[in-house]
mmCIF file of C-alpha atoms in Angstrom:
data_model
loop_
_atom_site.group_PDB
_atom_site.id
_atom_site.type_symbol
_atom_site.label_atom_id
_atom_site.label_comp_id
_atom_site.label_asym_id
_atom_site.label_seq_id
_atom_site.Cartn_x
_atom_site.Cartn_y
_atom_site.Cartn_z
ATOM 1 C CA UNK C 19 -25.996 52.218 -71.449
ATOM 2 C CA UNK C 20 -27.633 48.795 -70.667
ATOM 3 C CA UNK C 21 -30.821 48.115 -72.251
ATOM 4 C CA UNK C 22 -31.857 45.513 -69.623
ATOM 5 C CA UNK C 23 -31.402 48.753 -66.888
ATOM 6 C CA UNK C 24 -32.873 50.801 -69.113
ATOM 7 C CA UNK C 25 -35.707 48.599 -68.998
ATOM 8 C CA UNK C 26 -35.619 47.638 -65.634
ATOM 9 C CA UNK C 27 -35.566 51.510 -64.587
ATOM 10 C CA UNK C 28 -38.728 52.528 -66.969
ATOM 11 C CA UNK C 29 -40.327 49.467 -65.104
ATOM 12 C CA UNK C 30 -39.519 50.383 -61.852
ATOM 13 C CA UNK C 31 -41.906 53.595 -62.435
ATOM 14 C CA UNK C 32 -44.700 52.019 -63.830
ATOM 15 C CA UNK C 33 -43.423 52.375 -68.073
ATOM 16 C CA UNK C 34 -43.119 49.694 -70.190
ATOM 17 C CA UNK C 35 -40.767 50.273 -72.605
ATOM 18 C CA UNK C 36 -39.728 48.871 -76.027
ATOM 19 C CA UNK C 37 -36.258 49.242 -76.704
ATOM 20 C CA UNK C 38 -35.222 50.060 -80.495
ATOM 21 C CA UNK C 39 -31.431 49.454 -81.371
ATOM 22 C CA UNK C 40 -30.436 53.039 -83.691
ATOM 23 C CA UNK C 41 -27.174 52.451 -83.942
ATOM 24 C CA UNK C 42 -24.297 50.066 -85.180
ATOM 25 C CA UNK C 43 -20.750 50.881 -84.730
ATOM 26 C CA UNK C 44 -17.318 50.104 -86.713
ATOM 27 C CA UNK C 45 -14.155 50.366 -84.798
ATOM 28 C CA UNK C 46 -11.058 51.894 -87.130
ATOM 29 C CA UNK C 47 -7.595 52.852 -86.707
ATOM 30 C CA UNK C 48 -6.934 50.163 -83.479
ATOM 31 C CA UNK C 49 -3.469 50.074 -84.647
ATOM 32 C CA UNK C 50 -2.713 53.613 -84.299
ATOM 33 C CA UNK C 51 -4.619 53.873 -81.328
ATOM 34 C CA UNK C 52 -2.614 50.481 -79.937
ATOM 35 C CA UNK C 53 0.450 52.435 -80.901
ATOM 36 C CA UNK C 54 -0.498 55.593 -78.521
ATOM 37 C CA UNK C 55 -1.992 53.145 -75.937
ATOM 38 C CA UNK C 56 1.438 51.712 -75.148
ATOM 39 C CA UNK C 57 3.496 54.854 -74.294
ATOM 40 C CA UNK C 58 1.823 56.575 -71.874
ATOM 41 C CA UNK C 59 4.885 58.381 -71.287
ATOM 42 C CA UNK C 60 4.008 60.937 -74.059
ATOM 43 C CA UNK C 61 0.764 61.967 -72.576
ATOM 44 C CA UNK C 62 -1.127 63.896 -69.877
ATOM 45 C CA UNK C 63 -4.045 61.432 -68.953
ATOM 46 C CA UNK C 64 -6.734 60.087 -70.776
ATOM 47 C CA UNK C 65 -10.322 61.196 -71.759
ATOM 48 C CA UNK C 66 -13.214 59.110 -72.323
ATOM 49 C CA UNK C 67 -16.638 60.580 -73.338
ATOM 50 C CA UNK C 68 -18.354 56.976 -74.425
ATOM 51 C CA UNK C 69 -18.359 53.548 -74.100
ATOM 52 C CA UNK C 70 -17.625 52.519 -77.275
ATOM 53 C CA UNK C 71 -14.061 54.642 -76.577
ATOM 54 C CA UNK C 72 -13.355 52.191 -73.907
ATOM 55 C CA UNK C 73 -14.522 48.987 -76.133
ATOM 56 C CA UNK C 74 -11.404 49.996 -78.132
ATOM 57 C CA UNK C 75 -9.456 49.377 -75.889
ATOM 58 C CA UNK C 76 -10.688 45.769 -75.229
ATOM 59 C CA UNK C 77 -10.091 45.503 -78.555
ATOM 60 C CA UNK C 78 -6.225 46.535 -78.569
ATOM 61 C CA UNK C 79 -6.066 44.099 -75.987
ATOM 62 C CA UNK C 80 -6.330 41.004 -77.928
ATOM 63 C CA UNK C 81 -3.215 39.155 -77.622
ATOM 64 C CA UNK C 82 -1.659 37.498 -74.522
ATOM 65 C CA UNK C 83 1.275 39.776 -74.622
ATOM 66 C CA UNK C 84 -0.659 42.971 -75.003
ATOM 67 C CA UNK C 85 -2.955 41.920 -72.200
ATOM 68 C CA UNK C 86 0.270 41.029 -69.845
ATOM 69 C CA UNK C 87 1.695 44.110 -70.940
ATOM 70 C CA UNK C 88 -1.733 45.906 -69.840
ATOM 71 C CA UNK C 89 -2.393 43.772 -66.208
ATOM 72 C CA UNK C 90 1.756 43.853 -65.709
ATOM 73 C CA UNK C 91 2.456 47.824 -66.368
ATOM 74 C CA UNK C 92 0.600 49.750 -68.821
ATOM 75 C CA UNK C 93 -2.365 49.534 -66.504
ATOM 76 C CA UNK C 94 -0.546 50.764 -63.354
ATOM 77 C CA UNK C 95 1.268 53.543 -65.671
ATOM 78 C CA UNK C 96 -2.077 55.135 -66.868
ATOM 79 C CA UNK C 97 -3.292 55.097 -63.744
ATOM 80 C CA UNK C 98 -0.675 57.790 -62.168
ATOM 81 C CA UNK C 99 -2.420 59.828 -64.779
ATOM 82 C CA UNK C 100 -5.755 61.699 -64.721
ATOM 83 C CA UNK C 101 -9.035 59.451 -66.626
ATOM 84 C CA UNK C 102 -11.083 61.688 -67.293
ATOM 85 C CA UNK C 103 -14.789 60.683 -68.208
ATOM 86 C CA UNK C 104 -18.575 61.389 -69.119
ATOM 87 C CA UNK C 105 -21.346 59.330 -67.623
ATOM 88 C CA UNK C 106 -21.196 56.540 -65.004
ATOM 89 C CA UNK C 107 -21.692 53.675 -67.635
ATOM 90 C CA UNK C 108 -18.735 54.942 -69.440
ATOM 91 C CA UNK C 109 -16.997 55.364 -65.800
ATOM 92 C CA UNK C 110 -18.043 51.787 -64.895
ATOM 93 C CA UNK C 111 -16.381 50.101 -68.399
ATOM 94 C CA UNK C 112 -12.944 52.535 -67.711
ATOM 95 C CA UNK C 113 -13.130 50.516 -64.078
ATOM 96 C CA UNK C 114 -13.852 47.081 -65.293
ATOM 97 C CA UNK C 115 -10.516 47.466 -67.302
ATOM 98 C CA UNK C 116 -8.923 48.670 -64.195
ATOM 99 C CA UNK C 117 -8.703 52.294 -64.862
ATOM 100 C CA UNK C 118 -9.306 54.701 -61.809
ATOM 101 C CA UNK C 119 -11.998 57.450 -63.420
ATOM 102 C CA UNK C 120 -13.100 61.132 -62.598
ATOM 103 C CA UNK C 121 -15.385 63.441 -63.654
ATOM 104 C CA UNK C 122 -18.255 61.073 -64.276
ATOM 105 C CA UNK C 123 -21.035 63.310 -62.905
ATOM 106 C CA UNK C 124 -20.438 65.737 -65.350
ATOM 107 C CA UNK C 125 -23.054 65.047 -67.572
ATOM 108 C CA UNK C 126 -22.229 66.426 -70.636
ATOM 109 C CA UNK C 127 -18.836 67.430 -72.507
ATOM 110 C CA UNK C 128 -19.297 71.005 -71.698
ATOM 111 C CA UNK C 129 -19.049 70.290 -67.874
ATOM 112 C CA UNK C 130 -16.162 67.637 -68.660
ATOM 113 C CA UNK C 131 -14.623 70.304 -70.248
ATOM 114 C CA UNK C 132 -15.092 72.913 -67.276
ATOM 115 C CA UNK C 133 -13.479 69.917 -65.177
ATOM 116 C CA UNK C 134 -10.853 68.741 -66.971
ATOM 117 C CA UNK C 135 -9.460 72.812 -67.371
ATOM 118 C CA UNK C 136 -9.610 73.134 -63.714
ATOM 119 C CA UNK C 137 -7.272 70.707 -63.227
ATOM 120 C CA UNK C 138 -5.426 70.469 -66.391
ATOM 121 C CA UNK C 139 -2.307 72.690 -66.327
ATOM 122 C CA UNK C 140 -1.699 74.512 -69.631
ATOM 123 C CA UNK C 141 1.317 73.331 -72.270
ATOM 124 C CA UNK C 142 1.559 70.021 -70.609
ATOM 125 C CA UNK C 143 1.974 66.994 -72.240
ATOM 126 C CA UNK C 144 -1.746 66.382 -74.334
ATOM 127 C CA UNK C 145 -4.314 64.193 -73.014
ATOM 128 C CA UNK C 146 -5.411 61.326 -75.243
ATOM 129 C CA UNK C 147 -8.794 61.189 -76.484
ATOM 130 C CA UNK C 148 -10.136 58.123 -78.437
ATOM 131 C CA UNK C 149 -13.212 58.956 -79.694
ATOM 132 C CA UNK C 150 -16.213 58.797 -82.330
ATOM 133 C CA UNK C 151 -15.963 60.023 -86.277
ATOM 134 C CA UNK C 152 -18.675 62.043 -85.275
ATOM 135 C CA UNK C 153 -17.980 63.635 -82.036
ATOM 136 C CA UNK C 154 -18.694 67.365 -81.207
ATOM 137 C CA UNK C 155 -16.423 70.145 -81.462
ATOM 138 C CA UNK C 156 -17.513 71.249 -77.308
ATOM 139 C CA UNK C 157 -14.809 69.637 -75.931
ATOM 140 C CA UNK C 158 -11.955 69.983 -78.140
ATOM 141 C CA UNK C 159 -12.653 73.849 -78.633
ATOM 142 C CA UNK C 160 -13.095 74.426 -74.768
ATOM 143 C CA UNK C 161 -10.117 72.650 -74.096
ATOM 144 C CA UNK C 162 -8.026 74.812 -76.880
ATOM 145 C CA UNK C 163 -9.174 77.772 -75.168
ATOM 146 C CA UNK C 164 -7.645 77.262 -71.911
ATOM 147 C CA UNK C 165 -4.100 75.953 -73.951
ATOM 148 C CA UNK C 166 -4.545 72.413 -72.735
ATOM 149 C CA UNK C 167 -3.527 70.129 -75.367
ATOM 150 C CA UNK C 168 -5.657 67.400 -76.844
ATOM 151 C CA UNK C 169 -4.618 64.580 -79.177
ATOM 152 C CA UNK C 170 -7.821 62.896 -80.758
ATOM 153 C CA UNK C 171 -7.967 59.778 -82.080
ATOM 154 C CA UNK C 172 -10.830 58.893 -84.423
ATOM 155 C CA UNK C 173 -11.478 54.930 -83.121
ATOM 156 C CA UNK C 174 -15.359 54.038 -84.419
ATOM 157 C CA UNK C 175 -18.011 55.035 -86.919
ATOM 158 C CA UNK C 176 -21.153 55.453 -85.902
ATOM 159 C CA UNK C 177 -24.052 54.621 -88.761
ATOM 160 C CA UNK C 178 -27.506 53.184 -88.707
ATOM 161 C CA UNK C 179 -28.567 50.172 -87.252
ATOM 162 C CA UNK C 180 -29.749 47.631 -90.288
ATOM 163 C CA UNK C 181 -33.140 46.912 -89.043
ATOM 164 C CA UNK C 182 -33.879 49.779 -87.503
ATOM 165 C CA UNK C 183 -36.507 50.641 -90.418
ATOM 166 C CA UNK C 184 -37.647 47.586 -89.844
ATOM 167 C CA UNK C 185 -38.249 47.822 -86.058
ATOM 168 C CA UNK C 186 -39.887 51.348 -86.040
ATOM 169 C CA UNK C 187 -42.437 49.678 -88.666
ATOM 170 C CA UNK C 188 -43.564 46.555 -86.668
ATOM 171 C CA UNK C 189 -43.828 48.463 -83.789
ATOM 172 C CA UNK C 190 -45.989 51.580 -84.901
ATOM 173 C CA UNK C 191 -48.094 48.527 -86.609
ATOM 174 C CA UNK C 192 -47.977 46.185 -83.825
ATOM 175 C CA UNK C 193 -48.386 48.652 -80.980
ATOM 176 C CA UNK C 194 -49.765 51.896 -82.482
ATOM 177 C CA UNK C 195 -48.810 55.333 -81.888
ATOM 178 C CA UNK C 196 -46.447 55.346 -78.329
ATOM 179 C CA UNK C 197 -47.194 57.675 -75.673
ATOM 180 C CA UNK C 198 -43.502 58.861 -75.339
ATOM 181 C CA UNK C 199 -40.407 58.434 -77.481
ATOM 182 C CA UNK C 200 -36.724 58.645 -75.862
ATOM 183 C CA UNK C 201 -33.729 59.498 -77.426
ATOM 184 C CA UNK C 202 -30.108 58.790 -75.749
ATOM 185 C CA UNK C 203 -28.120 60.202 -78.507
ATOM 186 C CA UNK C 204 -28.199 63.109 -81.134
ATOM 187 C CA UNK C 205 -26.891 59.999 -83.509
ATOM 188 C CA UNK C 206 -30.403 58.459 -82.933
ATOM 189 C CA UNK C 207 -32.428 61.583 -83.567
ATOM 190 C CA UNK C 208 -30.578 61.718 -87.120
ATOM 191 C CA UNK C 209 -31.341 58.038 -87.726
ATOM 192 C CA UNK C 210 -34.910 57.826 -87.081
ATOM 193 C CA UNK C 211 -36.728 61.237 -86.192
ATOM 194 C CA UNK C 212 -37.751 61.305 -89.509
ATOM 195 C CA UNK C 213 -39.157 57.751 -89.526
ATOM 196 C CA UNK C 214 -40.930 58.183 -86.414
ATOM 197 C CA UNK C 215 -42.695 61.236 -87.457
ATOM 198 C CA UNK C 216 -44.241 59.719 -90.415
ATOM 199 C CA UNK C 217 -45.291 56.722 -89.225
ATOM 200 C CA UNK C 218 -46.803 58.765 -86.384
ATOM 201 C CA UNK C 219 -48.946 61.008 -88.725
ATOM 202 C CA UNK C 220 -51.717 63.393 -87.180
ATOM 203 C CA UNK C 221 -51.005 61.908 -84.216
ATOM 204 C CA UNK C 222 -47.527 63.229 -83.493
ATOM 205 C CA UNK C 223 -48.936 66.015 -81.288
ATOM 206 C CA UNK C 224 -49.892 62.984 -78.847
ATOM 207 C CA UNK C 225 -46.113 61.811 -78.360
ATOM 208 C CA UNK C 226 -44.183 63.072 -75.277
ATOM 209 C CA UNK C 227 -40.415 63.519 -76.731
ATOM 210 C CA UNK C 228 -37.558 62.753 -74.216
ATOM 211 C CA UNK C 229 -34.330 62.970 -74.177
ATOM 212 C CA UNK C 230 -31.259 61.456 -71.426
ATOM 213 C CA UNK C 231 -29.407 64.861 -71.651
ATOM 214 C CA UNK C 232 -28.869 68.788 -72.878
ATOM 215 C CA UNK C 233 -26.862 67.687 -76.142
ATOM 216 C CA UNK C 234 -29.652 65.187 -77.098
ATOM 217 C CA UNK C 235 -32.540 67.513 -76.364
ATOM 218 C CA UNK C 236 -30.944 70.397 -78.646
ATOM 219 C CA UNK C 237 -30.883 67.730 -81.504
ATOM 220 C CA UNK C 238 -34.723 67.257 -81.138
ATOM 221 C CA UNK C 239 -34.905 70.675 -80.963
ATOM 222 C CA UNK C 240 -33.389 71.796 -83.893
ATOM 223 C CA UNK C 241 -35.574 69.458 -85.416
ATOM 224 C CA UNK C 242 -38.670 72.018 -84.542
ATOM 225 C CA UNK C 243 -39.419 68.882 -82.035
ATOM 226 C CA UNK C 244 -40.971 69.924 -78.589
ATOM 227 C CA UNK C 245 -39.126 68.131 -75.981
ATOM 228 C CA UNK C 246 -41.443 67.599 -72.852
ATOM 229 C CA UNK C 247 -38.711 66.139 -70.416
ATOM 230 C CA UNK C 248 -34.740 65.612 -70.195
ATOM 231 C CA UNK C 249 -32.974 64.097 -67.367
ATOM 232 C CA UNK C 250 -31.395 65.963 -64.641
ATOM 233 C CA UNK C 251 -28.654 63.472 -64.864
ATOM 234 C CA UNK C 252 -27.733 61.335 -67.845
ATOM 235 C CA UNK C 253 -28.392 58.353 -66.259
ATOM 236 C CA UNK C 254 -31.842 55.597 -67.005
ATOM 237 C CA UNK C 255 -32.730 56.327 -63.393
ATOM 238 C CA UNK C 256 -33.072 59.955 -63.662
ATOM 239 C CA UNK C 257 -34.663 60.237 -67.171
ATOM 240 C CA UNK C 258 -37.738 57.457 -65.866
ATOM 241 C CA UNK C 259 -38.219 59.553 -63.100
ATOM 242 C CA UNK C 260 -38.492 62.942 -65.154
ATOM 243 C CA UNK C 261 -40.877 61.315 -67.642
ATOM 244 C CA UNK C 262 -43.117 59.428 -65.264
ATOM 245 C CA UNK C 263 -44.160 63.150 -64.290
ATOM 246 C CA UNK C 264 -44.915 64.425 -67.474
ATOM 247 C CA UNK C 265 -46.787 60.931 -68.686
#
């Protein structure tokens, strides 16, 4: 996601929102995913489920021969495959590096997953899957199920953002206690639910919890949080329009 649309969006409905960076991100095994990147012959298609999957890529990319290789014939090779994806910003990154996606209006993994075994014929070659150290199980197990093969590749960490304490405090001290707090991760509600509800004291029962989509809103949830609104879509558009109503 962008945090100027995100921004821009809220605005759009009358919210002014303060935007919080949770999370940082380390990239890992590049080589081994550079490695898989460049014989395409040995796999299905690709699957993306966030942007930060895609940003590897970039980052394989860093030389002028693996970027002619890439714009010359990798590129073109992928691209008689299936790329599969979640969410239209991680759909709009798999286009900028000339990748033809599908499945970006399934919002979640679950419905990916749904998608992907529709079309995915059983015992074929696996479909590559870069993805986070801390990615859910939804996805790989559904895709088990149905005998469609799946070769993950770990290529970022996900941990907290080093002034994110920081943040949440001038905030709460600058602004006081918000009217509505939005998550767009479960990673975020691990790295500062906690924070949040104790700088928000008696007052919590006055914050509106949101959250961009299903997987989010069960983290919240199994936090004994009461979520008052989740997008219909995981998109900034959608989730501004769903909480102007219940602001």
């Amino acid at each position: 996601d962008c945090p100027l649309l995100r921004n821009k969006e809220f605005g759009s409905h009358g919210l002014k929102a303060t935007l919080i960076p949770v999370l940082a991100f380390e990239f890992t095994s590049l080589q081994t995913f550079s490695e898989k990147l460049f014989h395409p012959d040995q796999y299905h298609g690709l699957i993306f489920t966030s942007p930060r999957a895609v940003e590897a890529i970039k980052l394989c990319l860093v030389d002028s021969y693996t970027k002619e290789a890439w714009k010359n014939y990798l590129k073109g090779e992928w691209n008689t495959k299936p790329i599969y994806v979640v969410g239209k910003a991680t759909a709009g990154l798999v286009t900028e590096i000339g990748l033809k996606p599908q499945g970006e209006d399934c919002g979640n993994a679950e419905k990916l997953a749904r998608f992907i075994c529709s079309r995915e014929p059983s015992n074929s070659l696996p479909l590559l899957f870069p993805c986070g150290a801390l990615k859910r199980e939804t996805l790989p197990t559904m895709l088990k199920d149905k005998d469609v093969m799946l070769e993950s590749v770990t290529v970022y960490q996900t941990s907290q953002h080093p002034d994110l304490q920081e943040s949440l405090t001038n905030y709460f001290s600058q602004e006081g206690v918000p009217a509505s707090v939005i998550f767009f991760s479960p990673s975020g509600v691990k790295y500062c639910l906690k924070q949040i509800l104790k700088l928000s004291g008696d007052f919590i029962s006055q914050i509106k919890f949101a959250a961009i989509g299903p997987t989010t809103a069960e983290a919240l949830v199994t936090e004994g949080i009461l979520v008052s609104c989740t997008a219909s879509r995981p998109t900034p558009q959608d989730l501004a329009a769903e909480l102007r109503k219940c602001l």
